[in-house]
XYZ file of C-alpha atoms in Angstrom:
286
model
C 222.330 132.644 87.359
C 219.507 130.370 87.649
C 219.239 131.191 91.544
C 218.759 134.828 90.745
C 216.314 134.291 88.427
C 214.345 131.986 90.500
C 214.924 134.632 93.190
C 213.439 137.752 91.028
C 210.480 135.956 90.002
C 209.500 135.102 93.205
C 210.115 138.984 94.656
C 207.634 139.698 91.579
C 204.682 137.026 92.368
C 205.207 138.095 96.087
C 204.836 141.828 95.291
C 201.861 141.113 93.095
C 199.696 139.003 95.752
C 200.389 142.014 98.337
C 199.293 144.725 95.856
C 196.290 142.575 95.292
C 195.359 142.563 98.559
C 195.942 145.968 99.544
C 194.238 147.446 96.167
C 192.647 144.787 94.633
C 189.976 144.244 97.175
C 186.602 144.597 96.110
C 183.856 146.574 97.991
C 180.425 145.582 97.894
C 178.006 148.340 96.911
C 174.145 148.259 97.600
C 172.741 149.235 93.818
C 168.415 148.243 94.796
C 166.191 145.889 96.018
C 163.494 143.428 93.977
C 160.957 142.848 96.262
C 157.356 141.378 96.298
C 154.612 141.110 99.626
C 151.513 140.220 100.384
C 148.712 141.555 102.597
C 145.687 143.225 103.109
C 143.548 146.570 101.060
C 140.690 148.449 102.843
C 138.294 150.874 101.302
C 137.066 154.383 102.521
C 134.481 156.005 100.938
C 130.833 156.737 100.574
C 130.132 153.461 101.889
C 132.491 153.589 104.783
C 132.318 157.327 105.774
C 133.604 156.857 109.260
C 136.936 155.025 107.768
C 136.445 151.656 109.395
C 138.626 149.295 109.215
C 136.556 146.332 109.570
C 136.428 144.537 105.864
C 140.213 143.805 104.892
C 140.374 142.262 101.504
C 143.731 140.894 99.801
C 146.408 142.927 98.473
C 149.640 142.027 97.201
C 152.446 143.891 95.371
C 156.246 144.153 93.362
C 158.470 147.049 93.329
C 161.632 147.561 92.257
C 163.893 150.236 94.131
C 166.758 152.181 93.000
C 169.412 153.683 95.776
C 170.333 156.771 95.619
C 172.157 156.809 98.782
C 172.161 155.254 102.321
C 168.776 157.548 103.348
C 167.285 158.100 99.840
C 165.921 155.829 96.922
C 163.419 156.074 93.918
C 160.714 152.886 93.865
C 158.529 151.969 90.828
C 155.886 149.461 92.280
C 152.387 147.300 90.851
C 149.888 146.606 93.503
C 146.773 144.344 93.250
C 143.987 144.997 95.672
C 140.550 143.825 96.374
C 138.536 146.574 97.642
C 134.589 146.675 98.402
C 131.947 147.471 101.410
C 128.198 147.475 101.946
C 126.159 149.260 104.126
C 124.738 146.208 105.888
C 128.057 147.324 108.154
C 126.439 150.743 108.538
C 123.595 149.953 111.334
C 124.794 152.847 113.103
C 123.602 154.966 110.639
C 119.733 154.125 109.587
C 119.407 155.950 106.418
C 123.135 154.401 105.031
C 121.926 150.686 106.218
C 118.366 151.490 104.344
C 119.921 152.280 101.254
C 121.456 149.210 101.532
C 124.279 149.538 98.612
C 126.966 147.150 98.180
C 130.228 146.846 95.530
C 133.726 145.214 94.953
C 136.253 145.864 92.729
C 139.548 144.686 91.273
C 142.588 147.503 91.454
C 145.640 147.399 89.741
C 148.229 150.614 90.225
C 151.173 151.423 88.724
C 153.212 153.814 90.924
C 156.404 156.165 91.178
C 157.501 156.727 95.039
C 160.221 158.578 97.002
C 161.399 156.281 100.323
C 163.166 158.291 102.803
C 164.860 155.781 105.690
C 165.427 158.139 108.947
C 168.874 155.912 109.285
C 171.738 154.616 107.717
C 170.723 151.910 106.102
C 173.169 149.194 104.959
C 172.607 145.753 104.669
C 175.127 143.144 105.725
C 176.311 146.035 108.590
C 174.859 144.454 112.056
C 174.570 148.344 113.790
C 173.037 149.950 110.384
C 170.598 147.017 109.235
C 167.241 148.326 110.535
C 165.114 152.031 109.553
C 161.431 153.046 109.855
C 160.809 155.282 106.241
C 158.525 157.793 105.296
C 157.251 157.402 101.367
C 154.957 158.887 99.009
C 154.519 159.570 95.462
C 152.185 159.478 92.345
C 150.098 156.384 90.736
C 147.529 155.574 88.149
C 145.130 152.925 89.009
C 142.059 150.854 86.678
C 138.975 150.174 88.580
C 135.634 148.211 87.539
C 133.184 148.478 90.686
C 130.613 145.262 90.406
C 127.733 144.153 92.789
C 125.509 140.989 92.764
C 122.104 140.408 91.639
C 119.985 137.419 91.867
C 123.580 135.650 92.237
C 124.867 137.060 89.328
C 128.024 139.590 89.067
C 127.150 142.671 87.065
C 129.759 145.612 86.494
C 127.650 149.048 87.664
C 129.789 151.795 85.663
C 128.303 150.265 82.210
C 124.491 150.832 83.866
C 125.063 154.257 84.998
C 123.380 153.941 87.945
C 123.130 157.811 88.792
C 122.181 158.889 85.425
C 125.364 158.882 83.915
C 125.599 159.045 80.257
C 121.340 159.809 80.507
C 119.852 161.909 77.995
C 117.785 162.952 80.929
C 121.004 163.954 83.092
C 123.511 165.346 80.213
C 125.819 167.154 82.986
C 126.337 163.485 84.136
C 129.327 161.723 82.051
C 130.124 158.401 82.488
C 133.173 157.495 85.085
C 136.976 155.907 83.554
C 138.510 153.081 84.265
C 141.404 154.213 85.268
C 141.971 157.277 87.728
C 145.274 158.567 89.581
C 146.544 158.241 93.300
C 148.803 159.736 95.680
C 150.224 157.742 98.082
C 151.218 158.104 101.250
C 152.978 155.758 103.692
C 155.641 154.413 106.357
C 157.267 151.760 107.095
C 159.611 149.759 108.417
C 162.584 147.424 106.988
C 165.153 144.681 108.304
C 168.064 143.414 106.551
C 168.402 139.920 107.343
C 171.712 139.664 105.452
C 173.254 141.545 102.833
C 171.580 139.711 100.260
C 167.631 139.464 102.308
C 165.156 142.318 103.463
C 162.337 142.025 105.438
C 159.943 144.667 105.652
C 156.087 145.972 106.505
C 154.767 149.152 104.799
C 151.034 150.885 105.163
C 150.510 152.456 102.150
C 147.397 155.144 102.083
C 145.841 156.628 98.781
C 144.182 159.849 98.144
C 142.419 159.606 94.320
C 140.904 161.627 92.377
C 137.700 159.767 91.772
C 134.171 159.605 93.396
C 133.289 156.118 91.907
C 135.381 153.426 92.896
C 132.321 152.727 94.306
C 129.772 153.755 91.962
C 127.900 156.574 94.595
C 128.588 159.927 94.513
C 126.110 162.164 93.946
C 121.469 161.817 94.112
C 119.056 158.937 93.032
C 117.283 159.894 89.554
C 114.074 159.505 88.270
C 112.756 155.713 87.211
C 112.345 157.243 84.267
C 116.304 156.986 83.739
C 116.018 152.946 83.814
C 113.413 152.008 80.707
C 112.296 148.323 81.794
C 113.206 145.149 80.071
C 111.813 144.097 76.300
C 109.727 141.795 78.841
C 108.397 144.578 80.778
C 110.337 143.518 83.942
C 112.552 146.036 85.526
C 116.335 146.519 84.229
C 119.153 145.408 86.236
C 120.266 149.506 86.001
C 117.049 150.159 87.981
C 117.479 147.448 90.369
C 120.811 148.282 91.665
C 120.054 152.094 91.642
C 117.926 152.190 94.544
C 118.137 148.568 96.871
C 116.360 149.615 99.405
C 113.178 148.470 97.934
C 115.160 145.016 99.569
C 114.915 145.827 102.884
C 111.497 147.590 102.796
C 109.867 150.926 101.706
C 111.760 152.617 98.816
C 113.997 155.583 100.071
C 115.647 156.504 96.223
C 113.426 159.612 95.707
C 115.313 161.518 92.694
C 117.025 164.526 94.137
C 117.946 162.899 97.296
C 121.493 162.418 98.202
C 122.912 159.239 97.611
C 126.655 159.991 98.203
C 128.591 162.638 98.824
C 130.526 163.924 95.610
C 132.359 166.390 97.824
C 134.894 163.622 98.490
C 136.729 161.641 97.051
C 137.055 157.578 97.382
C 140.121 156.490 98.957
C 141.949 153.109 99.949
C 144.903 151.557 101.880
C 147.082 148.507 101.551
C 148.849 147.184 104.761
C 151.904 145.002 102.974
C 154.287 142.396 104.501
C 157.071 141.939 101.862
C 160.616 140.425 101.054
C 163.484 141.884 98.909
C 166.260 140.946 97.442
C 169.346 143.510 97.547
C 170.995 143.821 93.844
C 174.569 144.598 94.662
C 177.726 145.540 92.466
C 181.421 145.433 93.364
C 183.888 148.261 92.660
C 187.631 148.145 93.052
C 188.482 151.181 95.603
C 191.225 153.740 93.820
C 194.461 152.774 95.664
C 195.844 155.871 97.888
């Protein structure tokens, strides 16, 4: 009696450890990736009308992105970048270098992107661990173009250094902070493991702002810059028109100064590392 018993049991615990095994297995299933990089922004513009790339400044970024599939996912992202110029880079060019403008600025974008891989990608699979993508999508970003002075750092939008916000030049409003972007990119990522990503992504950005570095459109009259309680001439007027630095004035009001028929743009080139965010799912038995 006790023999059978002894015997059923262990038919049961037996059956149970194969079932286990052949449906109890769990399959690992690729849900995201946190990542965050580091790298380099660049600036085109009315500074930098020929798109050189010749003045990298730092970038770095954080995204978050959501699988849909093995060739499709959704990515929110934040990206830092330094951008600036200055037309002591524009000697090719004699009245650009003469006019002698300069700026910097701080961005920070928020952005909602589309990444299509052109192959499977799965990580942890040694044939399907490696795609180039194609992305692109929609962002907002704040900008606060500065220059320096004497040494000192002064913000241009508040000065309205084309008039803007001028009784004198009322179809001139003052520029935002903040402005939207489309961007535009490839890349290319590696999974190291099925937990690790590597990856390197050149993002470009088409805005919809003629400011990020405070030229656009003519110089205005002196008369838009009233001079200091001392008598000695604003900062507003100063940074209007530098080419009084370099040598005969060139600002003459009505004169083009930048071209508003385009917009600024900018770039980030971004070497980054993810992390994969995986659940685990039972397969239905057949």
């Amino acid at each position: 009696m006790i023999k059978n018993f002894v015997s059923v049991i262990s038919i049961l615990f037996m059956t149970n450890i194969f079932s286990a095994e052949s449906f109890g297995q769990f399959a690992i299933h690729q849900e995201g990736e946190f990542g965050v990089g580091l790298g380099a922004a660049h600036y085109f513009g009315d500074l930098n009308t020929r798109a050189r790339i010749n003045r990298p400044k730092m970038a770095a970024s954080m995204f978050f992105r959501k699988n849909l599939n093995n060739y499709i996912a959704v990515r929110v992202g934040a990206t830092y970048a330094r951008v600036g110029y200055s037309d002591i880079y524009n000697r090719y060019n004699d009245f650009m270098y003469r006019r002698n403008l300069s700026f910097n600025s701080n961005v920070w974008e928020l952005s909602l992107q589309g990444d299509f891989n052109f192959f499977r990608f799965m990580p942890g699979e040694p044939t399907e661990n490696f795609t180039p993508y194609v992305t692109f999508g929609v962002g907002v970003f704040s900008y606060d173009p500065y220059a320096y002075l004497q040494g000192r750092k002064i913000y241009l939008r508040p000065l309205g250094t084309e008039g803007q916000g001028s009784p004198l030049y009322p179809d001139r409003k003052s520029y935002g902070t903040t402005a939207l972007s489309i961007p535009i990119g490839m890349g290319i990522k590696y999974a190291v493991n099925d937990r690790i990503n590597i990856g390197f992504e050149v993002l470009h950005r088409i805005t919809n702002t003629d400011y990020l570095d405070d030229v656009s459109k003519t110089y205005v009259s002196p008369a838009t810059f009233p001079p200091k309680p001392d008598g000695s001439p604003s900062d507003a007027f100063l940074l209007s028109d530098r080419s009084y630095e370099l040598g005969e004035p060139i600002g003459i009001p009505g004169r083009q100064r930048g071209n508003s028929k385009q917009k600024d743009q900018f770039g980030t080139a971004i070497l980054y590392i993810s992390f994969n965010l995986q659940s685990y799912k039972c397969p239905t038995a057949k």
